[in-house]
Tab-separated table of C-alpha atoms and ligand atoms in Angstrom:
chain	number	residue	atom	x	y	z
A	1	UNK	CA	-42.594	57.261	23.706
A	2	UNK	CA	-43.444	53.936	24.440
A	3	UNK	CA	-41.875	51.772	26.719
A	4	UNK	CA	-40.912	48.146	25.995
A	5	UNK	CA	-40.793	45.547	28.807
A	6	UNK	CA	-38.725	43.106	27.453
A	7	UNK	CA	-41.211	40.769	26.227
A	8	UNK	CA	-39.883	40.108	22.795
A	9	UNK	CA	-36.659	39.115	24.308
A	10	UNK	CA	-37.952	36.300	27.118
A	11	UNK	CA	-41.300	34.354	27.380
A	12	UNK	CA	-43.908	36.803	28.811
A	13	UNK	CA	-44.460	34.816	31.824
A	14	UNK	CA	-41.218	35.353	32.726
A	15	UNK	CA	-41.824	38.430	32.870
A	16	UNK	CA	-43.734	39.726	35.839
A	17	UNK	CA	-41.074	38.119	38.206
A	18	UNK	CA	-37.905	39.920	36.702
A	19	UNK	CA	-36.783	42.943	38.868
A	20	UNK	CA	-38.135	46.972	37.225
A	21	UNK	CA	-34.582	47.580	36.031
A	22	UNK	CA	-34.450	44.400	33.899
A	23	UNK	CA	-38.349	44.344	32.716
A	24	UNK	CA	-38.249	47.783	31.935
A	25	UNK	CA	-34.532	48.038	30.212
A	26	UNK	CA	-34.966	49.995	26.997
A	27	UNK	CA	-34.489	47.130	24.055
A	28	UNK	CA	-33.912	49.801	21.298
A	29	UNK	CA	-31.824	53.032	21.108
A	30	UNK	CA	-34.622	55.375	21.040
A	31	UNK	CA	-36.084	54.231	24.381
A	32	UNK	CA	-33.170	55.155	25.871
A	33	UNK	CA	-33.699	58.808	28.126
A	34	UNK	CA	-31.508	61.380	28.286
A	35	UNK	CA	-28.231	60.239	25.965
A	36	UNK	CA	-29.652	61.711	22.629
A	37	UNK	CA	-26.677	62.815	21.045
A	38	UNK	CA	-25.260	59.482	21.598
A	39	UNK	CA	-28.020	57.022	20.665
A	40	UNK	CA	-28.576	59.125	17.288
A	41	UNK	CA	-24.576	59.243	16.532
A	42	UNK	CA	-24.783	55.464	17.177
A	43	UNK	CA	-27.786	54.768	15.188
A	44	UNK	CA	-26.663	56.264	12.195
A	45	UNK	CA	-23.306	53.980	12.514
A	46	UNK	CA	-25.841	51.365	12.247
A	47	UNK	CA	-27.474	53.013	9.332
A	48	UNK	CA	-24.055	53.392	7.659
A	49	UNK	CA	-23.309	49.741	8.508
A	50	UNK	CA	-19.987	51.738	10.088
A	51	UNK	CA	-19.424	50.785	13.090
A	52	UNK	CA	-16.060	52.315	14.985
A	53	UNK	CA	-14.242	50.479	17.786
A	54	UNK	CA	-16.221	51.945	21.406
A	55	UNK	CA	-15.241	52.999	24.722
A	56	UNK	CA	-18.722	54.151	26.613
A	57	UNK	CA	-18.093	55.188	29.957
A	58	UNK	CA	-19.395	57.294	32.535
A	59	UNK	CA	-21.343	57.059	35.896
A	60	UNK	CA	-23.255	53.846	37.024
A	61	UNK	CA	-26.971	53.206	35.914
A	62	UNK	CA	-26.909	55.746	33.133
A	63	UNK	CA	-27.427	53.215	29.998
A	64	UNK	CA	-24.477	51.984	29.014
A	65	UNK	CA	-24.216	48.463	28.744
A	66	UNK	CA	-28.871	49.039	27.677
A	67	UNK	CA	-27.236	51.092	24.900
A	68	UNK	CA	-24.809	48.247	23.481
A	69	UNK	CA	-27.385	45.780	24.577
A	70	UNK	CA	-29.515	47.452	22.198
A	71	UNK	CA	-26.443	47.920	19.451
A	72	UNK	CA	-26.621	44.067	19.545
A	73	UNK	CA	-30.171	43.957	19.125
A	74	UNK	CA	-30.628	46.032	16.450
A	75	UNK	CA	-28.085	43.972	14.286
A	76	UNK	CA	-29.734	40.613	15.130
A	77	UNK	CA	-32.676	42.522	13.984
A	78	UNK	CA	-31.022	43.194	10.646
A	79	UNK	CA	-29.593	40.236	9.768
A	80	UNK	CA	-32.219	37.490	11.208
A	81	UNK	CA	-30.718	34.315	9.909
A	82	UNK	CA	-27.413	34.611	11.844
A	83	UNK	CA	-27.857	33.715	15.567
A	84	UNK	CA	-27.434	36.671	17.782
A	85	UNK	CA	-24.415	34.479	19.427
A	86	UNK	CA	-22.690	34.299	16.714
A	87	UNK	CA	-22.862	38.236	16.267
A	88	UNK	CA	-22.372	39.369	19.629
A	89	UNK	CA	-19.609	38.197	22.528
A	90	UNK	CA	-20.272	39.850	26.197
A	91	UNK	CA	-17.323	39.594	28.439
A	92	UNK	CA	-18.072	41.279	31.716
A	93	UNK	CA	-16.237	41.141	34.775
A	94	UNK	CA	-17.611	37.977	36.293
A	95	UNK	CA	-16.340	36.146	33.930
A	96	UNK	CA	-12.197	35.079	33.829
A	97	UNK	CA	-10.742	38.140	32.163
A	98	UNK	CA	-7.187	36.804	32.422
A	99	UNK	CA	-5.346	37.900	28.735
A	100	UNK	CA	-5.053	34.060	27.879
A	101	UNK	CA	-8.763	33.568	28.278
A	102	UNK	CA	-9.756	36.437	26.577
A	103	UNK	CA	-7.320	35.934	23.613
A	104	UNK	CA	-8.960	32.070	23.600
A	105	UNK	CA	-12.530	33.518	23.967
A	106	UNK	CA	-12.024	36.294	21.557
A	107	UNK	CA	-10.358	34.287	19.134
A	108	UNK	CA	-12.461	30.778	18.819
A	109	UNK	CA	-16.004	33.901	18.333
A	110	UNK	CA	-14.270	35.882	15.633
A	111	UNK	CA	-13.292	32.707	13.844
A	112	UNK	CA	-16.263	31.213	13.796
A	113	UNK	CA	-17.264	30.907	10.368
A	114	UNK	CA	-21.150	32.218	9.932
A	115	UNK	CA	-22.867	31.302	6.836
A	116	UNK	CA	-24.416	35.124	6.649
A	117	UNK	CA	-22.668	37.637	5.394
A	118	UNK	CA	-22.782	40.007	8.241
A	119	UNK	CA	-20.519	43.364	7.999
A	120	UNK	CA	-19.054	42.556	11.516
A	121	UNK	CA	-18.877	40.582	14.859
A	122	UNK	CA	-19.351	42.543	17.685
A	123	UNK	CA	-17.096	41.714	21.183
A	124	UNK	CA	-18.558	43.876	23.947
A	125	UNK	CA	-16.122	43.830	26.887
A	126	UNK	CA	-18.156	45.591	30.007
A	127	UNK	CA	-16.721	46.924	33.294
A	128	UNK	CA	-13.675	47.176	31.368
A	129	UNK	CA	-11.968	49.364	34.081
A	130	UNK	CA	-11.588	46.021	35.839
A	131	UNK	CA	-8.823	44.630	33.900
A	132	UNK	CA	-5.663	44.349	35.006
A	133	UNK	CA	-3.007	46.657	32.857
A	134	UNK	CA	-1.249	44.002	31.559
A	135	UNK	CA	-5.049	42.621	30.199
A	136	UNK	CA	-5.060	46.082	28.566
A	137	UNK	CA	-1.656	46.041	27.133
A	138	UNK	CA	-2.607	42.792	25.255
A	139	UNK	CA	-5.840	43.917	23.959
A	140	UNK	CA	-4.575	46.772	21.888
A	141	UNK	CA	-2.532	44.149	19.579
A	142	UNK	CA	-6.211	42.049	20.138
A	143	UNK	CA	-8.323	45.011	18.904
A	144	UNK	CA	-5.445	45.690	15.641
A	145	UNK	CA	-5.453	41.581	14.746
A	146	UNK	CA	-9.310	41.519	14.930
A	147	UNK	CA	-10.195	44.870	13.276
A	148	UNK	CA	-10.890	43.396	10.048
A	149	UNK	CA	-14.597	41.926	11.320
A	150	UNK	CA	-15.051	42.344	14.438
A	151	UNK	CA	-15.496	45.810	16.513
A	152	UNK	CA	-14.649	46.090	20.554
A	153	UNK	CA	-16.769	48.024	22.666
A	154	UNK	CA	-15.242	48.746	26.130
A	155	UNK	CA	-17.500	50.067	28.958
A	156	UNK	CA	-15.946	51.574	31.736
A	157	UNK	CA	-17.105	53.328	34.942
A	158	UNK	CA	-13.893	55.260	35.370
A	159	UNK	CA	-12.025	56.632	31.772
A	160	UNK	CA	-8.826	57.209	33.558
A	161	UNK	CA	-8.452	53.131	34.356
A	162	UNK	CA	-8.038	52.603	31.013
A	163	UNK	CA	-4.825	53.012	29.462
A	164	UNK	CA	-4.299	55.887	26.290
A	165	UNK	CA	-3.551	53.712	23.848
A	166	UNK	CA	-6.811	51.748	24.079
A	167	UNK	CA	-8.494	55.293	24.175
A	168	UNK	CA	-7.216	56.192	21.146
A	169	UNK	CA	-8.253	53.340	18.909
A	170	UNK	CA	-11.924	54.136	20.305
A	171	UNK	CA	-14.978	56.469	19.345
A	172	UNK	CA	-15.133	57.734	23.259
A	173	UNK	CA	-18.936	58.237	24.428
A	174	UNK	CA	-19.553	59.819	28.014
A	175	UNK	CA	-23.044	58.881	29.778
A	176	UNK	CA	-24.254	61.997	32.034
A	177	UNK	CA	-26.794	61.431	34.341
A	178	UNK	CA	-30.175	61.283	32.852
A	179	UNK	CA	-31.770	64.495	33.095
A	180	UNK	CA	-34.495	64.426	35.873
A	181	UNK	CA	-37.716	65.665	33.858
A	182	UNK	CA	-37.103	62.572	32.024
A	183	UNK	CA	-36.488	60.527	34.624
A	184	UNK	CA	-39.534	61.623	36.168
A	185	UNK	CA	-41.629	60.878	33.007
A	186	UNK	CA	-39.712	57.186	32.442
A	187	UNK	CA	-40.916	56.303	36.577
A	188	UNK	CA	-44.016	57.756	35.904
A	189	UNK	CA	-44.952	55.444	32.622
A	190	UNK	CA	-43.489	52.638	34.721
A	191	UNK	CA	-46.003	53.313	37.596
A	192	UNK	CA	-48.933	53.456	35.212
A	193	UNK	CA	-47.966	49.813	33.726
A	194	UNK	CA	-47.471	48.201	37.175
A	195	UNK	CA	-50.477	49.619	38.290
A	196	UNK	CA	-49.273	51.397	40.762
A	197	UNK	CA	-50.396	54.936	42.381
A	198	UNK	CA	-47.743	57.547	43.182
A	199	UNK	CA	-47.469	61.033	43.857
A	200	UNK	CA	-45.317	63.369	41.843
A	201	UNK	CA	-43.560	64.422	44.963
A	202	UNK	CA	-42.380	61.027	46.054
A	203	UNK	CA	-41.516	59.899	42.368
A	204	UNK	CA	-39.473	63.429	42.333
A	205	UNK	CA	-37.358	62.246	45.840
A	206	UNK	CA	-36.754	59.223	44.263
A	207	UNK	CA	-34.403	61.094	41.745
A	208	UNK	CA	-33.013	63.006	44.088
A	209	UNK	CA	-31.908	60.152	46.061
A	210	UNK	CA	-30.710	58.269	43.205
A	211	UNK	CA	-28.718	61.449	42.102
A	212	UNK	CA	-28.730	60.907	38.484
A	213	UNK	CA	-28.564	56.807	38.693
A	214	UNK	CA	-31.592	55.430	37.062
A	215	UNK	CA	-30.986	51.995	38.100
A	216	UNK	CA	-31.383	53.120	41.687
A	217	UNK	CA	-34.486	55.183	41.229
A	218	UNK	CA	-36.276	51.937	39.602
A	219	UNK	CA	-35.018	49.715	42.638
A	220	UNK	CA	-36.159	52.478	45.299
A	221	UNK	CA	-39.692	52.826	43.179
A	222	UNK	CA	-40.180	49.051	43.112
A	223	UNK	CA	-38.722	48.493	46.888
A	224	UNK	CA	-40.949	51.001	48.374
A	225	UNK	CA	-44.100	49.768	45.931
A	226	UNK	CA	-43.946	46.447	47.698
A	227	UNK	CA	-43.391	47.337	50.810
A	228	UNK	CA	-46.539	49.687	50.554
A	229	UNK	CA	-48.906	47.463	48.228
A	230	UNK	CA	-51.729	49.218	47.279
A	231	UNK	CA	-51.364	52.213	48.225
A	232	UNK	CA	-50.282	55.697	46.960
A	233	UNK	CA	-46.935	55.921	46.962
A	234	UNK	CA	-45.911	59.447	49.180
A	235	UNK	CA	-42.806	60.807	50.581
A	236	UNK	CA	-42.910	58.852	53.906
A	237	UNK	CA	-43.629	55.817	52.161
A	238	UNK	CA	-40.132	56.837	50.356
A	239	UNK	CA	-38.123	57.641	52.917
A	240	UNK	CA	-39.066	54.514	54.902
A	241	UNK	CA	-38.434	52.497	52.582
A	242	UNK	CA	-34.768	53.656	51.964
A	243	UNK	CA	-33.576	54.501	55.419
A	244	UNK	CA	-33.421	58.143	54.692
A	245	UNK	CA	-34.099	60.369	57.289
A	246	UNK	CA	-37.373	62.613	55.994
A	247	UNK	CA	-36.946	66.391	56.117
A	248	UNK	CA	-38.602	67.049	59.077
A	249	UNK	CA	-36.764	64.539	61.223
A	250	UNK	CA	-33.724	66.383	59.861
A	251	UNK	CA	-35.109	69.657	60.681
A	252	UNK	CA	-36.230	68.469	64.346
A	253	UNK	CA	-32.599	67.255	65.162
A	254	UNK	CA	-30.575	70.082	63.823
A	255	UNK	CA	-33.340	72.681	65.931
A	256	UNK	CA	-32.766	69.953	69.164
A	257	UNK	CA	-28.619	70.267	68.537
A	258	UNK	CA	-29.276	74.084	68.348
A	259	UNK	CA	-31.270	74.557	71.294
A	260	UNK	CA	-32.065	72.013	73.664
A	261	UNK	CA	-30.132	71.263	76.553
A	262	UNK	CA	-27.140	68.862	76.577
A	263	UNK	CA	-28.860	66.707	78.993
A	264	UNK	CA	-31.603	66.287	77.094
A	265	UNK	CA	-30.272	66.358	73.525
A	266	UNK	CA	-28.973	62.336	73.554
A	267	UNK	CA	-32.325	60.776	74.560
A	268	UNK	CA	-34.794	62.949	72.440
A	269	UNK	CA	-32.307	62.413	69.277
A	270	UNK	CA	-31.513	58.666	70.009
A	271	UNK	CA	-35.423	58.181	70.058
A	272	UNK	CA	-36.117	59.546	67.237
A	273	UNK	CA	-33.412	57.616	65.440
A	274	UNK	CA	-34.601	54.290	66.982
A	275	UNK	CA	-37.842	54.807	66.063
A	276	UNK	CA	-37.054	55.314	62.610
A	277	UNK	CA	-34.003	52.960	62.197
A	278	UNK	CA	-31.735	55.648	60.681
A	279	UNK	CA	-28.079	55.502	61.244
A	280	UNK	CA	-26.022	58.296	62.258
A	281	UNK	CA	-24.245	58.356	58.592
A	282	UNK	CA	-27.248	58.909	57.244
A	283	UNK	CA	-28.294	61.900	59.727
A	284	UNK	CA	-24.939	63.625	59.229
A	285	UNK	CA	-25.166	63.664	55.690
A	286	UNK	CA	-28.400	65.237	55.639
A	287	UNK	CA	-27.445	67.302	58.516
A	288	UNK	CA	-24.864	68.548	56.621
A	289	UNK	CA	-27.062	69.466	53.892
A	290	UNK	CA	-29.122	71.118	56.139
A	291	UNK	CA	-26.568	73.242	57.639
A	292	UNK	CA	-26.248	75.150	54.125
A	293	UNK	CA	-29.999	76.553	54.497
A	294	UNK	CA	-29.529	77.880	58.255
A	295	UNK	CA	-27.902	81.150	59.151
A	296	UNK	CA	-24.550	81.103	61.301
A	297	UNK	CA	-21.348	82.768	61.550
A	298	UNK	CA	-18.358	81.406	60.030
A	299	UNK	CA	-16.383	81.012	62.748
A	300	UNK	CA	-19.220	78.562	63.997
A	301	UNK	CA	-19.990	77.110	60.816
A	302	UNK	CA	-16.197	75.914	60.686
A	303	UNK	CA	-16.267	74.377	63.961
A	304	UNK	CA	-19.530	72.084	63.189
A	305	UNK	CA	-18.488	71.292	59.611
A	306	UNK	CA	-14.925	69.887	61.460
A	307	UNK	CA	-16.860	68.133	64.474
A	308	UNK	CA	-19.199	66.283	61.816
A	309	UNK	CA	-16.600	65.792	59.075
A	310	UNK	CA	-14.660	63.841	61.811
A	311	UNK	CA	-17.171	61.759	63.395
A	312	UNK	CA	-18.331	60.443	59.041
A	313	UNK	CA	-14.626	59.414	59.245
A	314	UNK	CA	-14.619	57.821	62.505
A	315	UNK	CA	-18.125	55.938	61.666
A	316	UNK	CA	-16.782	54.961	58.496
A	317	UNK	CA	-13.598	53.183	60.707
A	318	UNK	CA	-16.382	51.161	62.792
A	319	UNK	CA	-16.358	53.689	65.834
A	320	UNK	CA	-19.757	52.844	68.097
A	321	UNK	CA	-22.621	55.294	66.930
A	322	UNK	CA	-23.669	55.715	70.254
A	323	UNK	CA	-20.587	57.279	71.326
A	324	UNK	CA	-20.682	59.464	68.174
A	325	UNK	CA	-24.486	60.682	68.729
A	326	UNK	CA	-22.762	61.614	71.826
A	327	UNK	CA	-19.579	63.591	70.159
A	328	UNK	CA	-22.146	65.353	67.819
A	329	UNK	CA	-24.225	66.788	70.625
A	330	UNK	CA	-20.769	67.521	72.547
A	331	UNK	CA	-19.678	69.008	69.382
A	332	UNK	CA	-23.156	71.224	69.331
A	333	UNK	CA	-22.608	71.901	72.661
A	334	UNK	CA	-19.283	73.629	72.220
A	335	UNK	CA	-20.052	75.819	69.122
A	336	UNK	CA	-22.686	77.133	71.259
A	337	UNK	CA	-20.923	78.168	74.079
A	338	UNK	CA	-18.489	79.953	71.892
A	339	UNK	CA	-21.334	81.649	69.718
A	340	UNK	CA	-22.406	82.735	72.959
A	341	UNK	CA	-19.054	83.604	74.190
A	342	UNK	CA	-18.674	85.807	70.969
A	343	UNK	CA	-21.735	87.192	71.411
A	344	UNK	CA	-21.128	87.961	75.078
B	401	LIG	N1	-31.323	56.101	29.960
B	401	LIG	C1	-31.229	55.138	30.604
B	401	LIG	N2	-32.914	55.062	29.924
B	401	LIG	C2	-33.624	54.208	30.269
B	401	LIG	N3	-33.343	53.329	31.358
B	401	LIG	C3	-31.916	53.724	31.841
B	401	LIG	C4	-31.223	54.600	31.499
B	401	LIG	N4	-29.926	54.227	32.149
B	401	LIG	C5	-30.449	53.357	32.836
B	401	LIG	N5	-31.609	52.813	32.813
B	401	LIG	C6	-32.081	51.491	33.570
B	401	LIG	O1	-31.260	51.256	34.456
B	401	LIG	C7	-31.249	49.915	34.397
B	401	LIG	C8	-29.513	49.694	34.189
B	401	LIG	O2	-28.894	50.456	33.121
B	401	LIG	P1	-27.589	49.774	32.615
B	401	LIG	O3	-27.226	48.163	33.092
B	401	LIG	O4	-27.429	50.422	31.235
B	401	LIG	O5	-26.945	51.208	33.260
B	401	LIG	P2	-24.648	50.958	33.283
B	401	LIG	O6	-24.400	52.153	32.647
B	401	LIG	O7	-24.401	50.311	32.209
B	401	LIG	O8	-23.862	50.525	34.632
B	401	LIG	P3	-22.618	50.645	35.337
B	401	LIG	O9	-21.517	51.149	35.050
B	401	LIG	O10	-23.313	50.492	36.677
B	401	LIG	O11	-23.104	49.360	34.353
B	401	LIG	C9	-31.542	49.440	32.952
B	401	LIG	O12	-32.263	48.105	32.487
B	401	LIG	C10	-32.675	50.669	32.562
B	401	LIG	O13	-33.959	49.825	33.212
B	402	LIG	MG1	-23.345	48.471	32.815
């Protein structure tokens, strides 16, 4: 698949300074990875000049905004004589979206005459889940009022924050996290274009850390490439640039917690933590994952999970990292005592 670097959209001299998420934002529907069924359906709507009102929803960084921008671009290319600003109005959460402003802007936009016969205009309401219930209620009427020559596309992360009345006026498309192999393929093409070398393992780890968010994966990739210029990106570079603990460190901390004396554990773990700049919250997340891979009796596991959940909660409330690290060590020591008693 060919990857565009947005050069058609902007001057090519500006491209090099763009963050990669923007530089490699797909400009056509075909270039969007993983959402094949959706892009195919949208393409056939476009081919038939029959776009319904749309509601695109799903987790961040999965291609919703990219998709509708590609639709808007496809419309502009089809009607080159009409300017794109006369065909598409984009409003997002950073715009003033009180209902009177939305109504006025949509009214102005829709009523502006175009000299060329375009089938419909497109109003994009990005981050629609941030609109108040009142604004959504008024939007129902607006959608109906302007349906003759305008199509609305609402985009959001949380479908349950969109009123049922609006949902029923739109064709809904759910964007799932992209397929990991396709994410890998895209990251590999991008590193090639950027003339950066990267180990496949490192790219796979970036995808794992991103949890299906393509935007996050590109941001991590670019940050790592910039933090370690002229080097082949490897696993350690990814851990270092994201502050994520490496599996080796997590294993060593877990071993310390399970086996070392309580008096030495604190110093040992604190040293790793300070050397690598790890946050206790990240360590807890990774220790929790690592615990699923070790053998423990169910009682001990229950005690430890409860201890870690409490610490995570207290850290979120602003508790001291060092005191909570001591609490973690204390929790493991108690669990070990219980295990020993049960064995005797
Ligand atoms: N399916 C995809 N195919 C290719 N690139 C993608 C895809 N999804 C996201 N990206 C990349 O991630 C960036 C952000 O994507 P986009 O703005 O479309 O996300 P979104 O779904 O609208 O997220 P949010 O809900 O946070 O607004 C894009 O610029 C693009 O580089
Ligand atoms: Mg978006």
